Coordinates of C-alpha atoms in Angstrom, one line a residue:
Chain A
M382 CA 0.0 0.0 0.0
H383 CA 2.9 2.3 0.7
A384 CA 5.2 1.0 -1.9
A385 CA 5.0 4.2 -4.0
T386 CA 6.1 6.4 -1.1
D387 CA 8.7 4.1 0.6
K388 CA 11.4 6.7 1.1
T389 CA 14.3 6.7 3.5
L390 CA 14.9 9.9 5.3
C391 CA 18.5 10.4 6.7
V392 CA 18.6 12.7 9.7
V393 CA 22.0 13.8 11.1
L394 CA 22.0 14.2 14.8
G395 CA 24.5 15.8 17.1
S396 CA 24.7 16.7 20.8
G397 CA 21.9 17.9 23.0
G398 CA 20.9 21.2 21.6
H399 CA 20.9 20.3 17.9
T400 CA 19.0 17.1 18.6
A401 CA 16.3 18.8 20.7
E402 CA 15.8 21.3 17.9
M403 CA 15.7 18.5 15.2
A404 CA 13.1 16.7 17.2
R405 CA 10.9 19.8 16.9
L406 CA 11.5 20.1 13.2
L407 CA 10.7 16.5 12.6
Q408 CA 7.2 17.1 14.0
G409 CA 6.5 18.7 10.6
V410 CA 7.5 15.6 8.6
E411 CA 5.0 12.9 7.7
F412 CA 6.6 9.6 8.7
D413 CA 4.0 7.8 6.6
R414 CA 5.8 9.1 3.6
Y415 CA 9.3 8.4 4.9
T416 CA 8.7 4.9 6.1
R417 CA 12.4 4.4 6.9
R418 CA 14.3 6.9 9.0
L419 CA 18.1 6.7 9.3
Y420 CA 19.5 8.6 12.2
I421 CA 23.3 9.2 12.0
V422 CA 24.6 9.9 15.4
G423 CA 28.1 10.9 16.7
E424 CA 29.7 8.1 18.5
D425 CA 29.6 9.7 21.9
D426 CA 26.0 10.8 21.9
A427 CA 24.0 9.0 24.6
L428 CA 21.5 11.9 25.0
S429 CA 20.3 11.6 21.4
L430 CA 19.0 8.0 21.7
D431 CA 16.4 8.9 24.3
Q432 CA 15.2 11.9 22.2
I433 CA 15.1 9.8 19.0
A434 CA 12.8 7.3 20.8
A435 CA 10.6 10.2 21.9
V436 CA 10.4 11.6 18.4
E437 CA 9.6 8.1 17.0
V438 CA 7.0 7.3 19.6
R439 CA 4.6 10.0 18.5
S440 CA 4.2 8.4 15.0
S441 CA 1.0 6.8 13.8
V442 CA 0.4 3.1 13.8
Y443 CA 2.0 2.4 10.5
S444 CA 5.0 4.5 10.0
G445 CA 7.7 2.1 9.2
E446 CA 10.9 1.7 11.0
Y447 CA 14.0 3.6 12.0
F448 CA 17.7 2.8 12.3
V449 CA 20.4 4.5 14.3
E450 CA 24.0 4.4 13.0
R451 CA 26.9 5.7 15.0
V452 CA 29.7 7.4 13.1
P453 CA 33.1 8.3 14.6
R454 CA 34.1 11.9 14.6
S455 CA 36.4 13.0 11.9
R456 CA 38.7 14.7 14.5
E457 CA 38.6 14.9 18.3
V458 CA 39.3 18.3 20.0
G459 CA 43.0 18.4 20.7
Q460 CA 43.9 15.5 18.5
S461 CA 47.3 15.6 16.8
W462 CA 47.2 16.9 13.3
A463 CA 49.4 14.0 12.2
S464 CA 46.8 11.5 13.1
T465 CA 43.9 13.5 11.6
P466 CA 44.1 12.2 8.0
L467 CA 43.6 8.7 9.3
S468 CA 40.7 9.5 11.6
V469 CA 39.1 11.5 8.7
A470 CA 39.5 8.5 6.4
R471 CA 37.9 6.2 9.0
C472 CA 35.0 8.6 9.4
L473 CA 34.5 8.9 5.6
A474 CA 34.7 5.1 5.1
R475 CA 32.2 4.4 7.9
T476 CA 29.8 7.1 6.6
A477 CA 30.0 5.8 3.1
R478 CA 29.3 2.2 4.3
V479 CA 26.2 3.5 6.2
L480 CA 24.8 5.4 3.3
L481 CA 25.6 2.6 0.9
Y482 CA 23.7 0.1 3.1
H483 CA 20.6 2.3 3.8
R484 CA 20.5 4.2 0.5
P485 CA 18.7 7.3 1.8
D486 CA 16.5 9.3 -0.5
V487 CA 17.1 12.6 1.2
V488 CA 19.3 14.1 3.9
L489 CA 18.1 16.5 6.6
C490 CA 20.6 18.2 9.0
N491 CA 20.8 21.3 11.2
G492 CA 24.4 21.8 11.9
P493 CA 26.2 19.4 14.2
G494 CA 29.9 18.7 13.2
N495 CA 29.3 15.3 11.6
C496 CA 26.7 16.6 9.1
V497 CA 29.3 18.1 6.7
V498 CA 30.9 14.6 6.2
V499 CA 27.5 13.0 5.7
C500 CA 26.4 15.6 3.1
V501 CA 29.7 15.4 1.2
V502 CA 29.4 11.6 1.0
A503 CA 25.7 11.9 0.0
L504 CA 26.8 14.1 -2.9
V505 CA 29.0 11.5 -4.4
P506 CA 26.2 9.4 -6.1
R507 CA 25.0 12.7 -7.8
I508 CA 28.5 13.6 -9.0
L509 CA 28.8 10.1 -10.4
G510 CA 25.5 10.5 -12.2
L511 CA 23.9 7.6 -10.3
K512 CA 21.4 9.1 -7.9
R513 CA 20.4 12.6 -6.7
I514 CA 20.1 12.7 -2.9
P515 CA 18.8 16.1 -2.0
I516 CA 20.3 17.9 1.0
I517 CA 18.1 20.0 3.2
Y518 CA 20.0 22.2 5.7
V519 CA 18.2 24.1 8.5
E520 CA 20.4 26.5 10.3
T521 CA 19.8 26.4 14.1
F522 CA 17.5 28.9 15.8
A523 CA 20.4 30.1 17.8
R524 CA 22.1 31.6 14.7
V525 CA 20.7 35.1 14.3
R526 CA 23.5 37.1 12.5
T527 CA 26.1 34.6 11.6
L528 CA 26.1 31.1 10.2
S529 CA 27.6 28.2 12.0
L530 CA 30.7 26.6 10.5
S531 CA 28.6 23.7 9.1
G532 CA 26.2 26.3 7.7
K533 CA 29.0 28.1 5.9
L534 CA 30.4 24.9 4.5
L535 CA 27.1 23.6 3.4
Y536 CA 25.6 26.8 2.0
P537 CA 27.0 26.2 -1.5
L538 CA 26.2 22.5 -1.4
A539 CA 22.7 22.1 0.1
D540 CA 19.7 22.0 -2.3
R541 CA 17.6 23.9 0.2
F542 CA 19.1 26.1 2.9
I543 CA 16.7 27.3 5.5
V544 CA 17.4 30.0 8.1
Q545 CA 15.2 31.0 11.0
W546 CA 16.2 34.7 11.3
P547 CA 15.8 37.2 8.4
Q548 CA 19.1 39.0 9.2
L549 CA 20.9 36.1 7.6
L550 CA 19.3 36.7 4.2
D551 CA 21.5 39.8 3.6
R552 CA 24.7 37.8 3.4
Y553 CA 23.1 34.5 2.3
P554 CA 20.6 35.4 -0.4
R555 CA 20.1 31.9 -1.5
A556 CA 18.8 31.0 1.9
E557 CA 15.0 30.7 2.7
Y558 CA 13.8 32.4 5.8
I559 CA 11.0 30.6 7.6
P560 CA 9.9 31.9 11.1
N561 CA 8.3 29.9 13.9
L562 CA 9.6 26.5 12.9
V563 CA 10.5 25.7 16.5
Chain B
M1260 CA 4.5 31.4 43.6
S1261 CA 7.5 29.4 42.5
V1262 CA 10.7 30.0 40.6
Y1263 CA 12.5 27.3 38.6
V1264 CA 16.2 27.8 37.8
T1265 CA 17.7 25.5 35.2
V1266 CA 21.3 25.3 33.9
G1267 CA 20.6 22.6 31.3
S1268 CA 22.6 19.5 30.5
T1269 CA 26.0 20.7 31.6
G1270 CA 26.6 23.2 34.4
F1271 CA 26.7 26.9 34.9
D1272 CA 28.7 27.7 38.0
A1273 CA 28.1 31.5 38.0
L1274 CA 24.3 31.0 37.7
V1275 CA 24.1 28.4 40.4
R1276 CA 26.2 30.6 42.8
A1277 CA 23.9 33.6 42.0
A1278 CA 20.8 31.5 42.7
C1279 CA 21.8 30.9 46.3
T1280 CA 22.7 34.5 47.3
R1281 CA 20.9 36.5 49.9
E1282 CA 20.4 39.2 47.3
F1283 CA 18.6 36.9 44.9
L1284 CA 16.4 35.3 47.7
Q1285 CA 15.5 38.8 48.9
A1286 CA 14.5 39.9 45.4
L1287 CA 12.3 36.8 45.0
A1288 CA 10.6 37.3 48.3
G1289 CA 10.0 40.9 47.4
Q1290 CA 8.1 39.7 44.3
G1291 CA 6.0 37.3 46.3
F1292 CA 7.8 34.0 45.5
R1293 CA 7.7 31.4 48.2
R1294 CA 9.5 28.4 46.5
L1295 CA 12.8 28.1 44.6
V1296 CA 13.7 25.0 42.7
V1297 CA 17.2 24.8 41.2
Q1298 CA 18.4 22.3 38.6
C1299 CA 22.2 22.5 39.0
G1300 CA 23.7 20.0 36.6
H1301 CA 27.5 19.6 37.2
S1302 CA 27.5 22.7 39.4
I1303 CA 25.5 21.0 42.2
G1304 CA 28.5 21.4 44.6
L1305 CA 28.3 25.1 44.3
F1306 CA 24.7 25.5 45.4
K1307 CA 25.0 26.5 49.0
P1308 CA 21.9 28.5 50.1
P1309 CA 21.6 29.9 53.6
T1310 CA 19.9 27.7 56.1
T1311 CA 18.2 30.1 58.6
R1312 CA 14.7 31.3 57.9
S1313 CA 15.6 34.9 58.1
E1314 CA 18.4 34.5 55.6
T1315 CA 16.2 32.6 53.1
F1316 CA 13.4 35.2 53.5
G1317 CA 10.9 32.3 54.1
I1318 CA 11.5 30.8 50.7
A1319 CA 11.4 27.0 50.5
I1320 CA 14.5 25.8 48.5
E1321 CA 15.0 22.6 46.6
S1322 CA 17.8 21.5 44.3
F1323 CA 18.9 18.5 42.3
D1324 CA 21.4 17.7 39.5
Y1325 CA 19.1 16.6 36.6
T1326 CA 15.5 15.8 35.9
S1327 CA 14.0 13.6 33.2
R1328 CA 11.0 16.0 33.0
P1329 CA 12.3 19.5 32.6
Q1330 CA 9.3 20.6 30.6
R1331 CA 6.9 19.8 33.5
L1332 CA 8.9 21.9 36.0
V1333 CA 9.1 24.8 33.6
E1334 CA 5.3 24.8 33.0
Q1335 CA 4.5 24.5 36.8
A1336 CA 6.7 27.5 37.7
D1337 CA 5.6 31.1 37.8
L1338 CA 9.0 32.3 36.6
V1339 CA 11.9 30.4 34.9
V1340 CA 15.5 31.4 35.0
C1341 CA 17.5 29.5 32.4
H1342 CA 20.8 29.4 30.7
A1343 CA 21.0 30.6 27.1
G1344 CA 20.9 27.2 25.5
T1345 CA 18.4 26.9 22.6
G1346 CA 16.6 23.9 24.1
S1347 CA 16.0 25.6 27.4
I1348 CA 14.9 28.8 25.8
L1349 CA 12.5 27.1 23.5
E1350 CA 11.0 25.1 26.4
A1351 CA 10.5 28.3 28.3
L1352 CA 9.0 30.2 25.3
H1353 CA 6.5 27.5 24.6
S1354 CA 5.6 26.9 28.3
G1355 CA 3.8 30.2 28.8
T1356 CA 6.0 30.8 31.8
P1357 CA 7.9 34.1 31.8
A1358 CA 11.6 33.7 31.5
I1359 CA 14.8 35.4 32.5
V1360 CA 17.6 34.0 30.2
V1361 CA 21.0 34.2 31.8
V1362 CA 24.0 34.6 29.5
N1363 CA 27.4 33.3 30.4
R1364 CA 30.0 35.9 29.6
A1365 CA 32.7 33.5 30.8
L1366 CA 32.2 31.5 27.5
M1367 CA 34.3 33.2 24.8
D1368 CA 31.6 32.3 22.2
D1369 CA 29.4 35.4 22.2
H1370 CA 27.1 34.0 19.5
Q1371 CA 25.5 32.2 22.5
S1372 CA 23.9 35.4 23.7
E1373 CA 22.8 36.4 20.2
I1374 CA 19.5 34.5 20.5
A1375 CA 18.8 35.7 24.1
R1376 CA 19.4 39.3 23.2
E1377 CA 17.3 39.1 20.0
L1378 CA 14.4 37.5 21.8
A1379 CA 14.7 40.1 24.6
K1380 CA 14.6 42.9 22.0
D1381 CA 11.4 41.5 20.6
G1382 CA 9.9 41.4 24.1
F1383 CA 9.7 37.6 24.6
V1384 CA 12.2 37.1 27.4
V1385 CA 14.3 39.1 29.8
V1386 CA 18.0 38.8 29.5
A1387 CA 20.5 39.1 32.4
E1388 CA 23.9 38.0 33.6
P1389 CA 24.5 36.1 36.8
A1390 CA 25.6 39.4 38.5
T1391 CA 22.5 41.2 37.4
L1392 CA 20.0 38.4 38.2
A1393 CA 18.7 39.7 41.5
S1394 CA 18.0 43.2 40.0
A1395 CA 16.3 41.5 36.9
V1396 CA 13.9 39.9 39.4
S1397 CA 13.3 43.1 41.3
E1398 CA 12.7 45.1 38.2
C1399 CA 9.9 42.7 37.3
A1400 CA 10.2 43.2 33.6
Y1401 CA 9.3 39.6 33.2
A1402 CA 5.6 40.4 34.0
A1403 CA 5.2 42.4 30.8
L1404 CA 6.6 39.8 28.3
R1405 CA 4.7 38.9 25.1
P1406 CA 3.4 35.3 24.5
Y1407 CA 5.5 33.4 22.0
P1408 CA 3.8 32.2 18.8
A1409 CA 3.2 28.4 18.5
A1410 CA 5.6 26.5 16.4
D1411 CA 4.7 25.2 12.9
P1412 CA 7.4 23.0 11.4
R1413 CA 5.3 21.8 8.5
P1414 CA 7.2 23.9 6.0
I1415 CA 10.1 21.6 6.6
G1416 CA 8.1 18.6 5.7
E1417 CA 6.8 20.3 2.6
I1418 CA 10.4 21.3 1.5
I1419 CA 11.6 17.7 2.0
D1420 CA 8.6 16.5 -0.1
E1421 CA 9.3 19.0 -2.8
E1422 CA 12.9 17.8 -3.2
T1423 CA 12.3 14.1 -2.8
F1424 CA 9.2 13.3 -4.8

């Protein structure tokens, strides 16, 4: 019955604040259309799992299933720069394996550190002419005048770039301003 | 009337210290508050309120590290004092409880206070620093705050649909 709309939504989650906000944003998404949700979580995020469960619990009777995949950080704070290429490679490899296995149809993120890697890897199938996986970026409510680092990096790459304060439109005209999302 | 002070998921030493000063308790009593509940996070060791009734101005004081139901405590309170984390601010805004948002100048990252100051400018919250908390209570500006509009995240669902289908 739902075969025509069996889509996989990939949501990138980070620490506390980002996840709490993402849970609010997801209230606006029909899980009956995205019958598989893939949550990519940073390795050290215990807080997010409780919140994912809370987000998922509110869904209707038939709304598919969800998966949680942990991905190591590309670099730890204070890590030596000599070892960084190796940890970045590990992170990229793990992310690629996760996306290859779950084959998401769309990626939604709101700025935690790991989202840049996920989005970059999600762009590869498009570059290779295989599959377009749209990237939807929503800058956090906390950013009024400046973009976060993830936002700056993903502004040229995202298919839709949403900001929650109008002041950001001056410097980022390609962004879409939507108030009262959270 | 009760006040709920929350530092969120980490700690906020300066706020926790400010929340147990005589000055703060006196300001609360002056506004008719009789109960103070403080969620301290990592800073629990710094919460040392006075113990004699005259020094607490008759205010009943409770404290704990963390709670699994922060939203409930925010809704039940008559005033919320929270750190400038997005999650806490949103909980306060949607609870209907007036809020004093306390910014942490010790954190070098000043974008943290951007959201608090913007919301204060628009009349949705009062903004203060730990050092000015007691006077923010006495000034009672929190009694004239505007109600915050309800959230509607459906545009996000629509945008995702537009790109995916």
